[in-house]
Amino acid sequence: MTQWFKLFCAMAVAVGLAGCIAAPIEMTEQTETRLKAQAPVRFLLTFDDGPSASSFFNPTETVLDSLKDNPLQPGIKAVFFVQTRAPRAGNSEIGRRVMRREYDEGHILGFHTATHWHTNHRLLDPDELETSLTNGSADIAAITGAPPTLLRPPFWNYDKRTFAAYQQHHMQVLLTDLSANDGKIWGFNASPRRRANMLRQLSEVRERIALGELPTVDGVIPVVVTFHDLNRYTARHTREYLQILLDSAAATGVRLAEKPFYDDRATLEKAALARTVRESSKPVNLPGIWNWIWDHDAH
């Protein structure tokens, strides 16, 4: 896995810097007809790798400010997949305070890691993984009063062994439909051609929606979007990203719900659980190059 990830990093930087993003899939009459039979879409926002422990321009708090106060839909709620034992994240006084703020403002705390570093769970031996899951669950429960139900493994990567461990802790894996490609890759901290990226990815998701592959929950189809709240660029441009999502929907013919984002924690959790992976052997459907990576790194 390590070699594959290094290869991906190199390719992601090269592709991002070159701006080589395919054009959106053209909508056919058949797709347009099929879409009319489907429910409208609501974006389910998720953020990975936080919380930030920075005392200067804390990017996670900047994201929270933007979700709370923006011109499109104030009070947006999101799922934050947190690193509870990383010293530059949740294992700090600032990080714990930020996680408490996330929960107090109606967001969901999901599990990401409880290791010192951002570590692929498949690289942990069974005892290390068990310790990470136990500690992370306890860390989140100390804030929310209950263990987490949602989990996103680092790099979206898991296998039968790690998936079984998640189930033993009553955690369900939530992957993603869209990615801002804003993860920090070898110090490169930005999101090249963010509009073109979202347009292409959403046109691909639109095809799946037209085929009825995504579930309807409470009258809307939840489409999962992934950002990274440690990314200062993302933090500074969160409101712009929200607008890009709406613009991309209009440009690709995706019909949005009256409220295009979730603004209630219980409704958000219900939608997220409906999008989780039920079986470890189920093929993944990730955006962009990630599918190619995992096809060569079978679960």
PDB file of C-alpha atoms in Angstrom:
ATOM      1  CA  MET A   1       0.000   0.000   0.000  1.00  0.00           C
ATOM      2  CA  THR A   2       2.858   2.397   0.837  1.00  0.00           C
ATOM      3  CA  GLN A   3       4.275   2.194  -2.687  1.00  0.00           C
ATOM      4  CA  TRP A   4       0.843   2.728  -4.221  1.00  0.00           C
ATOM      5  CA  PHE A   5       0.212   5.753  -2.046  1.00  0.00           C
ATOM      6  CA  LYS A   6       3.565   7.307  -2.919  1.00  0.00           C
ATOM      7  CA  LEU A   7       2.790   6.750  -6.579  1.00  0.00           C
ATOM      8  CA  PHE A   8      -0.607   8.369  -6.145  1.00  0.00           C
ATOM      9  CA  CYS A   9       0.936  11.381  -4.403  1.00  0.00           C
ATOM     10  CA  ALA A  10       3.356  11.929  -7.251  1.00  0.00           C
ATOM     11  CA  MET A  11       0.643  11.537  -9.863  1.00  0.00           C
ATOM     12  CA  ALA A  12      -1.806  13.766  -7.983  1.00  0.00           C
ATOM     13  CA  VAL A  13       0.703  16.592  -7.746  1.00  0.00           C
ATOM     14  CA  ALA A  14       1.646  16.251 -11.414  1.00  0.00           C
ATOM     15  CA  VAL A  15      -1.957  16.104 -12.613  1.00  0.00           C
ATOM     16  CA  GLY A  16      -3.054  18.929 -10.310  1.00  0.00           C
ATOM     17  CA  LEU A  17      -0.276  21.256 -11.349  1.00  0.00           C
ATOM     18  CA  ALA A  18      -0.846  20.480 -15.008  1.00  0.00           C
ATOM     19  CA  GLY A  19      -4.552  21.127 -14.647  1.00  0.00           C
ATOM     20  CA  CYS A  20      -5.410  17.931 -16.535  1.00  0.00           C
ATOM     21  CA  ILE A  21      -9.032  17.431 -15.530  1.00  0.00           C
ATOM     22  CA  ALA A  22     -11.386  15.791 -17.979  1.00  0.00           C
ATOM     23  CA  ALA A  23     -14.398  17.715 -19.260  1.00  0.00           C
ATOM     24  CA  PRO A  24     -17.800  17.007 -17.683  1.00  0.00           C
ATOM     25  CA  ILE A  25     -19.727  14.086 -19.140  1.00  0.00           C
ATOM     26  CA  GLU A  26     -22.238  15.402 -21.616  1.00  0.00           C
ATOM     27  CA  MET A  27     -25.815  14.767 -20.527  1.00  0.00           C
ATOM     28  CA  THR A  28     -27.814  12.649 -22.949  1.00  0.00           C
ATOM     29  CA  GLU A  29     -31.569  12.773 -23.460  1.00  0.00           C
ATOM     30  CA  GLN A  30     -31.809   9.381 -21.783  1.00  0.00           C
ATOM     31  CA  THR A  31     -29.989  10.618 -18.692  1.00  0.00           C
ATOM     32  CA  GLU A  32     -32.125  13.757 -18.590  1.00  0.00           C
ATOM     33  CA  THR A  33     -35.300  11.670 -18.736  1.00  0.00           C
ATOM     34  CA  ARG A  34     -34.096   9.306 -16.026  1.00  0.00           C
ATOM     35  CA  LEU A  35     -33.131  12.206 -13.748  1.00  0.00           C
ATOM     36  CA  LYS A  36     -36.706  13.472 -13.764  1.00  0.00           C
ATOM     37  CA  ALA A  37     -37.762  10.269 -12.025  1.00  0.00           C
ATOM     38  CA  GLN A  38     -35.200  10.745  -9.243  1.00  0.00           C
ATOM     39  CA  ALA A  39     -35.420  12.802  -6.054  1.00  0.00           C
ATOM     40  CA  PRO A  40     -33.462  16.076  -5.745  1.00  0.00           C
ATOM     41  CA  VAL A  41     -29.938  16.119  -4.344  1.00  0.00           C
ATOM     42  CA  ARG A  42     -28.681  17.456  -1.034  1.00  0.00           C
ATOM     43  CA  PHE A  43     -24.934  17.809  -0.428  1.00  0.00           C
ATOM     44  CA  LEU A  44     -23.625  16.011   2.656  1.00  0.00           C
ATOM     45  CA  LEU A  45     -20.437  17.813   3.651  1.00  0.00           C
ATOM     46  CA  THR A  46     -17.577  15.990   5.375  1.00  0.00           C
ATOM     47  CA  PHE A  47     -14.181  17.192   6.583  1.00  0.00           C
ATOM     48  CA  ASP A  48     -11.149  14.973   7.260  1.00  0.00           C
ATOM     49  CA  ASP A  49      -7.957  15.108   9.348  1.00  0.00           C
ATOM     50  CA  GLY A  50      -8.886  17.793  11.898  1.00  0.00           C
ATOM     51  CA  PRO A  51      -9.229  19.413  14.233  1.00  0.00           C
ATOM     52  CA  SER A  52      -6.451  21.931  13.812  1.00  0.00           C
ATOM     53  CA  ALA A  53      -4.408  22.665  16.930  1.00  0.00           C
ATOM     54  CA  SER A  54      -3.193  25.978  15.554  1.00  0.00           C
ATOM     55  CA  SER A  55      -3.452  29.022  17.798  1.00  0.00           C
ATOM     56  CA  PHE A  56      -3.023  31.337  14.792  1.00  0.00           C
ATOM     57  CA  PHE A  57      -5.707  31.426  12.092  1.00  0.00           C
ATOM     58  CA  ASN A  58      -7.092  28.050  13.094  1.00  0.00           C
ATOM     59  CA  PRO A  59      -8.401  26.610   9.793  1.00  0.00           C
ATOM     60  CA  THR A  60     -10.961  24.292  11.413  1.00  0.00           C
ATOM     61  CA  GLU A  61     -12.531  27.191  13.276  1.00  0.00           C
ATOM     62  CA  THR A  62     -12.537  29.238  10.083  1.00  0.00           C
ATOM     63  CA  VAL A  63     -14.458  26.421   8.371  1.00  0.00           C
ATOM     64  CA  LEU A  64     -16.914  26.343  11.271  1.00  0.00           C
ATOM     65  CA  ASP A  65     -17.427  30.104  10.992  1.00  0.00           C
ATOM     66  CA  SER A  66     -18.213  29.753   7.276  1.00  0.00           C
ATOM     67  CA  LEU A  67     -20.669  26.896   7.755  1.00  0.00           C
ATOM     68  CA  LYS A  68     -22.438  28.853  10.455  1.00  0.00           C
ATOM     69  CA  ASP A  69     -22.552  32.163   8.590  1.00  0.00           C
ATOM     70  CA  ASN A  70     -22.702  32.223   4.795  1.00  0.00           C
ATOM     71  CA  PRO A  71     -25.026  33.786   2.201  1.00  0.00           C
ATOM     72  CA  LEU A  72     -26.279  30.481   0.770  1.00  0.00           C
ATOM     73  CA  GLN A  73     -27.643  28.555   3.746  1.00  0.00           C
ATOM     74  CA  PRO A  74     -26.606  29.633   7.244  1.00  0.00           C
ATOM     75  CA  GLY A  75     -26.251  26.913   9.854  1.00  0.00           C
ATOM     76  CA  ILE A  76     -24.950  24.128   7.619  1.00  0.00           C
ATOM     77  CA  LYS A  77     -24.044  20.940   9.513  1.00  0.00           C
ATOM     78  CA  ALA A  78     -21.230  18.597   8.517  1.00  0.00           C
ATOM     79  CA  VAL A  79     -19.450  15.411   9.568  1.00  0.00           C
ATOM     80  CA  PHE A  80     -15.934  15.974  10.912  1.00  0.00           C
ATOM     81  CA  PHE A  81     -13.746  12.855  10.812  1.00  0.00           C
ATOM     82  CA  VAL A  82     -11.254  13.619  13.550  1.00  0.00           C
ATOM     83  CA  GLN A  83      -7.775  12.539  14.596  1.00  0.00           C
ATOM     84  CA  THR A  84      -8.139  12.313  18.356  1.00  0.00           C
ATOM     85  CA  ARG A  85      -4.587  11.315  19.355  1.00  0.00           C
ATOM     86  CA  ALA A  86      -2.494  13.345  16.910  1.00  0.00           C
ATOM     87  CA  PRO A  87      -0.610  16.086  18.784  1.00  0.00           C
ATOM     88  CA  ARG A  88      -1.253  18.634  16.036  1.00  0.00           C
ATOM     89  CA  ALA A  89      -4.938  17.712  15.966  1.00  0.00           C
ATOM     90  CA  GLY A  90      -7.234  16.297  18.650  1.00  0.00           C
ATOM     91  CA  ASN A  91      -4.574  15.402  21.189  1.00  0.00           C
ATOM     92  CA  SER A  92      -4.108  19.014  22.270  1.00  0.00           C
ATOM     93  CA  GLU A  93      -6.036  21.445  24.396  1.00  0.00           C
ATOM     94  CA  ILE A  94      -6.909  23.557  21.366  1.00  0.00           C
ATOM     95  CA  GLY A  95      -7.931  20.483  19.371  1.00  0.00           C
ATOM     96  CA  ARG A  96     -10.195  19.213  22.133  1.00  0.00           C
ATOM     97  CA  ARG A  97     -11.758  22.647  22.465  1.00  0.00           C
ATOM     98  CA  VAL A  98     -12.430  22.767  18.715  1.00  0.00           C
ATOM     99  CA  MET A  99     -14.021  19.300  18.775  1.00  0.00           C
ATOM    100  CA  ARG A 100     -16.288  20.436  21.595  1.00  0.00           C
ATOM    101  CA  ARG A 101     -17.241  23.449  19.498  1.00  0.00           C
ATOM    102  CA  GLU A 102     -17.998  21.205  16.506  1.00  0.00           C
ATOM    103  CA  TYR A 103     -20.361  19.109  18.578  1.00  0.00           C
ATOM    104  CA  ASP A 104     -21.933  22.070  20.407  1.00  0.00           C
ATOM    105  CA  GLU A 105     -22.734  23.712  17.062  1.00  0.00           C
ATOM    106  CA  GLY A 106     -24.625  20.654  15.847  1.00  0.00           C
ATOM    107  CA  HIS A 107     -22.024  18.856  13.761  1.00  0.00           C
ATOM    108  CA  ILE A 108     -21.182  15.144  13.901  1.00  0.00           C
ATOM    109  CA  LEU A 109     -17.842  13.827  15.130  1.00  0.00           C
ATOM    110  CA  GLY A 110     -16.784  10.748  13.176  1.00  0.00           C
ATOM    111  CA  PHE A 111     -13.692   8.641  13.746  1.00  0.00           C
ATOM    112  CA  HIS A 112     -10.645   8.948  11.494  1.00  0.00           C
ATOM    113  CA  THR A 113      -7.594   7.951  13.526  1.00  0.00           C
ATOM    114  CA  ALA A 114      -6.380   7.750  17.105  1.00  0.00           C
ATOM    115  CA  THR A 115      -2.714   7.285  16.330  1.00  0.00           C
ATOM    116  CA  HIS A 116       0.159   9.715  16.683  1.00  0.00           C
ATOM    117  CA  TRP A 117       0.280  10.157  12.912  1.00  0.00           C
ATOM    118  CA  HIS A 118      -2.236   9.977  10.089  1.00  0.00           C
ATOM    119  CA  THR A 119      -1.799   6.234   9.598  1.00  0.00           C
ATOM    120  CA  ASN A 120      -3.364   3.769   7.187  1.00  0.00           C
ATOM    121  CA  HIS A 121      -5.279   1.305   9.355  1.00  0.00           C
ATOM    122  CA  ARG A 122      -4.086  -1.588   7.201  1.00  0.00           C
ATOM    123  CA  LEU A 123      -0.537  -0.894   8.345  1.00  0.00           C
ATOM    124  CA  LEU A 124      -1.506  -1.371  12.005  1.00  0.00           C
ATOM    125  CA  ASP A 125      -1.289  -4.817  13.557  1.00  0.00           C
ATOM    126  CA  PRO A 126      -4.488  -6.122  15.209  1.00  0.00           C
ATOM    127  CA  ASP A 127      -3.540  -4.879  18.689  1.00  0.00           C
ATOM    128  CA  GLU A 128      -2.586  -1.429  17.407  1.00  0.00           C
ATOM    129  CA  LEU A 129      -5.814  -1.122  15.464  1.00  0.00           C
ATOM    130  CA  GLU A 130      -7.868  -2.238  18.462  1.00  0.00           C
ATOM    131  CA  THR A 131      -6.123   0.324  20.665  1.00  0.00           C
ATOM    132  CA  SER A 132      -6.715   3.075  18.110  1.00  0.00           C
ATOM    133  CA  LEU A 133     -10.412   2.254  17.748  1.00  0.00           C
ATOM    134  CA  THR A 134     -10.928   1.932  21.501  1.00  0.00           C
ATOM    135  CA  ASN A 135      -9.114   5.168  22.303  1.00  0.00           C
ATOM    136  CA  GLY A 136     -10.742   7.130  19.513  1.00  0.00           C
ATOM    137  CA  SER A 137     -14.201   5.947  20.466  1.00  0.00           C
ATOM    138  CA  ALA A 138     -13.599   6.939  24.084  1.00  0.00           C
ATOM    139  CA  ASP A 139     -12.165  10.328  23.081  1.00  0.00           C
ATOM    140  CA  ILE A 140     -15.232  11.177  21.011  1.00  0.00           C
ATOM    141  CA  ALA A 141     -17.650   9.813  23.630  1.00  0.00           C
ATOM    142  CA  ALA A 142     -16.027  12.067  26.222  1.00  0.00           C
ATOM    143  CA  ILE A 143     -17.191  15.040  24.137  1.00  0.00           C
ATOM    144  CA  THR A 144     -20.498  13.854  22.705  1.00  0.00           C
ATOM    145  CA  GLY A 145     -21.654  11.460  25.402  1.00  0.00           C
ATOM    146  CA  ALA A 146     -21.807   8.534  22.966  1.00  0.00           C
ATOM    147  CA  PRO A 147     -19.288   6.572  20.861  1.00  0.00           C
ATOM    148  CA  PRO A 148     -19.123   7.453  17.158  1.00  0.00           C
ATOM    149  CA  THR A 149     -21.202   5.589  14.594  1.00  0.00           C
ATOM    150  CA  LEU A 150     -19.412   6.925  11.514  1.00  0.00           C
ATOM    151  CA  LEU A 151     -15.851   6.189  10.453  1.00  0.00           C
ATOM    152  CA  ARG A 152     -13.695   7.125   7.505  1.00  0.00           C
ATOM    153  CA  PRO A 153     -10.447   5.183   7.266  1.00  0.00           C
ATOM    154  CA  PRO A 154      -7.430   7.253   6.221  1.00  0.00           C
ATOM    155  CA  PHE A 155      -7.046   7.325   2.439  1.00  0.00           C
ATOM    156  CA  TRP A 156     -10.490   5.616   2.286  1.00  0.00           C
ATOM    157  CA  ASN A 157      -8.539   2.358   2.516  1.00  0.00           C
ATOM    158  CA  TYR A 158      -9.639  -0.767   4.356  1.00  0.00           C
ATOM    159  CA  ASP A 159      -9.669  -4.533   3.999  1.00  0.00           C
ATOM    160  CA  LYS A 160     -11.680  -7.426   5.450  1.00  0.00           C
ATOM    161  CA  ARG A 161      -9.657  -7.402   8.673  1.00  0.00           C
ATOM    162  CA  THR A 162      -9.970  -3.700   9.416  1.00  0.00           C
ATOM    163  CA  PHE A 163     -13.597  -3.632   8.268  1.00  0.00           C
ATOM    164  CA  ALA A 164     -14.435  -6.421  10.735  1.00  0.00           C
ATOM    165  CA  ALA A 165     -12.733  -4.444  13.504  1.00  0.00           C
ATOM    166  CA  TYR A 166     -14.860  -1.395  12.671  1.00  0.00           C
ATOM    167  CA  GLN A 167     -17.999  -3.495  12.909  1.00  0.00           C
ATOM    168  CA  GLN A 168     -16.973  -4.847  16.298  1.00  0.00           C
ATOM    169  CA  HIS A 169     -16.884  -1.244  17.496  1.00  0.00           C
ATOM    170  CA  HIS A 170     -20.250  -0.521  15.849  1.00  0.00           C
ATOM    171  CA  MET A 171     -18.720   1.964  13.419  1.00  0.00           C
ATOM    172  CA  GLN A 172     -19.798   2.185   9.790  1.00  0.00           C
ATOM    173  CA  VAL A 173     -17.576   3.295   6.902  1.00  0.00           C
ATOM    174  CA  LEU A 174     -18.612   6.410   4.980  1.00  0.00           C
ATOM    175  CA  LEU A 175     -16.733   6.973   1.730  1.00  0.00           C
ATOM    176  CA  THR A 176     -17.377   9.863  -0.666  1.00  0.00           C
ATOM    177  CA  ASP A 177     -18.915  10.832  -3.995  1.00  0.00           C
ATOM    178  CA  LEU A 178     -17.053  14.102  -4.562  1.00  0.00           C
ATOM    179  CA  SER A 179     -13.630  15.219  -3.419  1.00  0.00           C
ATOM    180  CA  ALA A 180     -12.224  18.735  -3.438  1.00  0.00           C
ATOM    181  CA  ASN A 181      -8.778  17.150  -3.865  1.00  0.00           C
ATOM    182  CA  ASP A 182      -7.603  19.553  -1.177  1.00  0.00           C
ATOM    183  CA  GLY A 183      -5.595  17.145   0.927  1.00  0.00           C
ATOM    184  CA  LYS A 184      -2.111  18.317   1.740  1.00  0.00           C
ATOM    185  CA  ILE A 185       0.196  16.353  -0.535  1.00  0.00           C
ATOM    186  CA  TRP A 186       3.899  16.629   0.232  1.00  0.00           C
ATOM    187  CA  GLY A 187       3.539  20.266   1.295  1.00  0.00           C
ATOM    188  CA  PHE A 188       1.372  21.230  -1.691  1.00  0.00           C
ATOM    189  CA  ASN A 189      -1.592  22.876  -0.003  1.00  0.00           C
ATOM    190  CA  ALA A 190      -4.184  24.042  -2.521  1.00  0.00           C
ATOM    191  CA  SER A 191      -6.933  22.823  -4.851  1.00  0.00           C
ATOM    192  CA  PRO A 192      -6.008  23.320  -8.514  1.00  0.00           C
ATOM    193  CA  ARG A 193      -8.858  23.948 -10.931  1.00  0.00           C
ATOM    194  CA  ARG A 194     -11.446  23.435  -8.195  1.00  0.00           C
ATOM    195  CA  ARG A 195     -14.414  24.315 -10.435  1.00  0.00           C
ATOM    196  CA  ALA A 196     -13.365  22.000 -13.258  1.00  0.00           C
ATOM    197  CA  ASN A 197     -12.749  19.244 -10.719  1.00  0.00           C
ATOM    198  CA  MET A 198     -16.214  19.517  -9.167  1.00  0.00           C
ATOM    199  CA  LEU A 199     -17.906  19.776 -12.555  1.00  0.00           C
ATOM    200  CA  ARG A 200     -16.293  16.592 -13.804  1.00  0.00           C
ATOM    201  CA  GLN A 201     -16.929  14.625 -10.638  1.00  0.00           C
ATOM    202  CA  LEU A 202     -20.534  15.764 -10.279  1.00  0.00           C
ATOM    203  CA  SER A 203     -21.267  14.847 -13.896  1.00  0.00           C
ATOM    204  CA  GLU A 204     -20.066  11.325 -13.069  1.00  0.00           C
ATOM    205  CA  VAL A 205     -22.244  11.179  -9.953  1.00  0.00           C
ATOM    206  CA  ARG A 206     -25.184  12.477 -12.010  1.00  0.00           C
ATOM    207  CA  GLU A 207     -24.945   9.365 -14.196  1.00  0.00           C
ATOM    208  CA  ARG A 208     -25.169   7.153 -11.102  1.00  0.00           C
ATOM    209  CA  ILE A 209     -28.146   9.145  -9.830  1.00  0.00           C
ATOM    210  CA  ALA A 210     -29.923   8.729 -13.164  1.00  0.00           C
ATOM    211  CA  LEU A 211     -29.434   4.958 -12.925  1.00  0.00           C
ATOM    212  CA  GLY A 212     -30.948   4.935  -9.425  1.00  0.00           C
ATOM    213  CA  GLU A 213     -27.713   3.800  -7.764  1.00  0.00           C
ATOM    214  CA  LEU A 214     -27.880   6.297  -4.892  1.00  0.00           C
ATOM    215  CA  PRO A 215     -30.523   5.931  -2.154  1.00  0.00           C
ATOM    216  CA  THR A 216     -33.229   8.458  -1.359  1.00  0.00           C
ATOM    217  CA  VAL A 217     -33.446   9.462   2.305  1.00  0.00           C
ATOM    218  CA  ASP A 218     -36.268  11.676   3.572  1.00  0.00           C
ATOM    219  CA  GLY A 219     -37.143  12.696   0.021  1.00  0.00           C
ATOM    220  CA  VAL A 220     -33.622  13.690  -1.089  1.00  0.00           C
ATOM    221  CA  ILE A 221     -30.523  11.949  -2.419  1.00  0.00           C
ATOM    222  CA  PRO A 222     -27.487  12.558  -0.157  1.00  0.00           C
ATOM    223  CA  VAL A 223     -24.333  13.240  -2.182  1.00  0.00           C
ATOM    224  CA  VAL A 224     -21.229  13.046   0.003  1.00  0.00           C
ATOM    225  CA  VAL A 225     -18.534  15.711  -0.469  1.00  0.00           C
ATOM    226  CA  THR A 226     -15.074  15.568   1.122  1.00  0.00           C
ATOM    227  CA  PHE A 227     -12.860  18.459   2.206  1.00  0.00           C
ATOM    228  CA  HIS A 228      -9.953  18.741   4.642  1.00  0.00           C
ATOM    229  CA  ASP A 229     -10.366  21.287   7.418  1.00  0.00           C
ATOM    230  CA  LEU A 230      -6.613  21.366   8.094  1.00  0.00           C
ATOM    231  CA  ASN A 231      -6.112  22.922   4.671  1.00  0.00           C
ATOM    232  CA  ARG A 232      -5.836  26.693   5.122  1.00  0.00           C
ATOM    233  CA  TYR A 233      -6.754  27.295   1.492  1.00  0.00           C
ATOM    234  CA  THR A 234      -9.979  25.349   1.998  1.00  0.00           C
ATOM    235  CA  ALA A 235     -10.641  27.257   5.199  1.00  0.00           C
ATOM    236  CA  ARG A 236     -10.228  30.631   3.507  1.00  0.00           C
ATOM    237  CA  HIS A 237     -12.427  29.594   0.569  1.00  0.00           C
ATOM    238  CA  THR A 238     -15.140  27.508   2.246  1.00  0.00           C
ATOM    239  CA  ARG A 239     -17.933  29.885   1.237  1.00  0.00           C
ATOM    240  CA  GLU A 240     -16.621  29.844  -2.328  1.00  0.00           C
ATOM    241  CA  TYR A 241     -16.634  26.035  -2.328  1.00  0.00           C
ATOM    242  CA  LEU A 242     -20.289  26.065  -1.261  1.00  0.00           C
ATOM    243  CA  GLN A 243     -21.098  28.280  -4.244  1.00  0.00           C
ATOM    244  CA  ILE A 244     -19.033  26.055  -6.554  1.00  0.00           C
ATOM    245  CA  LEU A 245     -21.149  23.068  -5.532  1.00  0.00           C
ATOM    246  CA  LEU A 246     -24.355  24.933  -6.392  1.00  0.00           C
ATOM    247  CA  ASP A 247     -22.898  26.201  -9.672  1.00  0.00           C
ATOM    248  CA  SER A 248     -21.701  22.699 -10.593  1.00  0.00           C
ATOM    249  CA  ALA A 249     -25.161  21.270  -9.961  1.00  0.00           C
ATOM    250  CA  ALA A 250     -26.729  23.869 -12.248  1.00  0.00           C
ATOM    251  CA  ALA A 251     -24.131  23.287 -14.959  1.00  0.00           C
ATOM    252  CA  THR A 252     -24.478  19.491 -14.901  1.00  0.00           C
ATOM    253  CA  GLY A 253     -28.271  19.373 -14.709  1.00  0.00           C
ATOM    254  CA  VAL A 254     -28.431  18.040 -11.141  1.00  0.00           C
ATOM    255  CA  ARG A 255     -31.637  19.143  -9.421  1.00  0.00           C
ATOM    256  CA  LEU A 256     -31.064  20.331  -5.865  1.00  0.00           C
ATOM    257  CA  ALA A 257     -33.403  20.219  -2.890  1.00  0.00           C
ATOM    258  CA  GLU A 258     -34.853  23.466  -1.573  1.00  0.00           C
ATOM    259  CA  LYS A 259     -32.190  23.251   1.118  1.00  0.00           C
ATOM    260  CA  PRO A 260     -29.057  22.139  -0.766  1.00  0.00           C
ATOM    261  CA  PHE A 261     -27.109  21.359   2.435  1.00  0.00           C
ATOM    262  CA  TYR A 262     -27.967  19.593   5.691  1.00  0.00           C
ATOM    263  CA  ASP A 263     -28.752  21.850   8.647  1.00  0.00           C
ATOM    264  CA  ASP A 264     -29.949  19.327  11.246  1.00  0.00           C
ATOM    265  CA  ARG A 265     -27.686  16.824  13.004  1.00  0.00           C
ATOM    266  CA  ALA A 266     -30.221  13.996  13.311  1.00  0.00           C
ATOM    267  CA  THR A 267     -31.232  14.252   9.650  1.00  0.00           C
ATOM    268  CA  LEU A 268     -27.571  14.455   8.640  1.00  0.00           C
ATOM    269  CA  GLU A 269     -26.688  11.325  10.595  1.00  0.00           C
ATOM    270  CA  LYS A 270     -29.611   9.382   9.126  1.00  0.00           C
ATOM    271  CA  ALA A 271     -28.520  10.332   5.605  1.00  0.00           C
ATOM    272  CA  ALA A 272     -24.866   9.497   6.290  1.00  0.00           C
ATOM    273  CA  LEU A 273     -25.718   6.073   7.703  1.00  0.00           C
ATOM    274  CA  ALA A 274     -27.769   5.333   4.587  1.00  0.00           C
ATOM    275  CA  ARG A 275     -24.628   5.923   2.480  1.00  0.00           C
ATOM    276  CA  THR A 276     -22.262   3.719   4.489  1.00  0.00           C
ATOM    277  CA  VAL A 277     -20.583   0.563   3.183  1.00  0.00           C
ATOM    278  CA  ARG A 278     -22.450  -2.591   4.201  1.00  0.00           C
ATOM    279  CA  GLU A 279     -19.920  -5.238   3.168  1.00  0.00           C
ATOM    280  CA  SER A 280     -16.131  -5.159   2.927  1.00  0.00           C
ATOM    281  CA  SER A 281     -16.258  -6.958  -0.412  1.00  0.00           C
ATOM    282  CA  LYS A 282     -18.524  -4.333  -1.980  1.00  0.00           C
ATOM    283  CA  PRO A 283     -16.702  -2.534  -4.839  1.00  0.00           C
ATOM    284  CA  VAL A 284     -15.766   1.039  -4.023  1.00  0.00           C
ATOM    285  CA  ASN A 285     -16.891   3.955  -6.160  1.00  0.00           C
ATOM    286  CA  LEU A 286     -14.542   6.811  -5.384  1.00  0.00           C
ATOM    287  CA  PRO A 287     -13.944  10.007  -7.375  1.00  0.00           C
ATOM    288  CA  GLY A 288     -11.132  10.471  -9.828  1.00  0.00           C
ATOM    289  CA  ILE A 289      -7.945   8.454  -9.672  1.00  0.00           C
ATOM    290  CA  TRP A 290      -8.806   6.939  -6.280  1.00  0.00           C
ATOM    291  CA  ASN A 291     -10.870   4.198  -7.927  1.00  0.00           C
ATOM    292  CA  TRP A 292      -7.901   3.190 -10.034  1.00  0.00           C
ATOM    293  CA  ILE A 293      -5.659   3.097  -6.969  1.00  0.00           C
ATOM    294  CA  TRP A 294      -7.970   0.840  -4.987  1.00  0.00           C
ATOM    295  CA  ASP A 295      -8.720  -1.422  -7.944  1.00  0.00           C
ATOM    296  CA  HIS A 296      -5.042  -2.302  -7.777  1.00  0.00           C
ATOM    297  CA  ASP A 297      -5.104  -2.642  -3.988  1.00  0.00           C
ATOM    298  CA  ALA A 298      -8.077  -4.967  -3.527  1.00  0.00           C
ATOM    299  CA  HIS A 299      -9.952  -5.021  -0.253  1.00  0.00           C
TER     300      HIS A 299
END
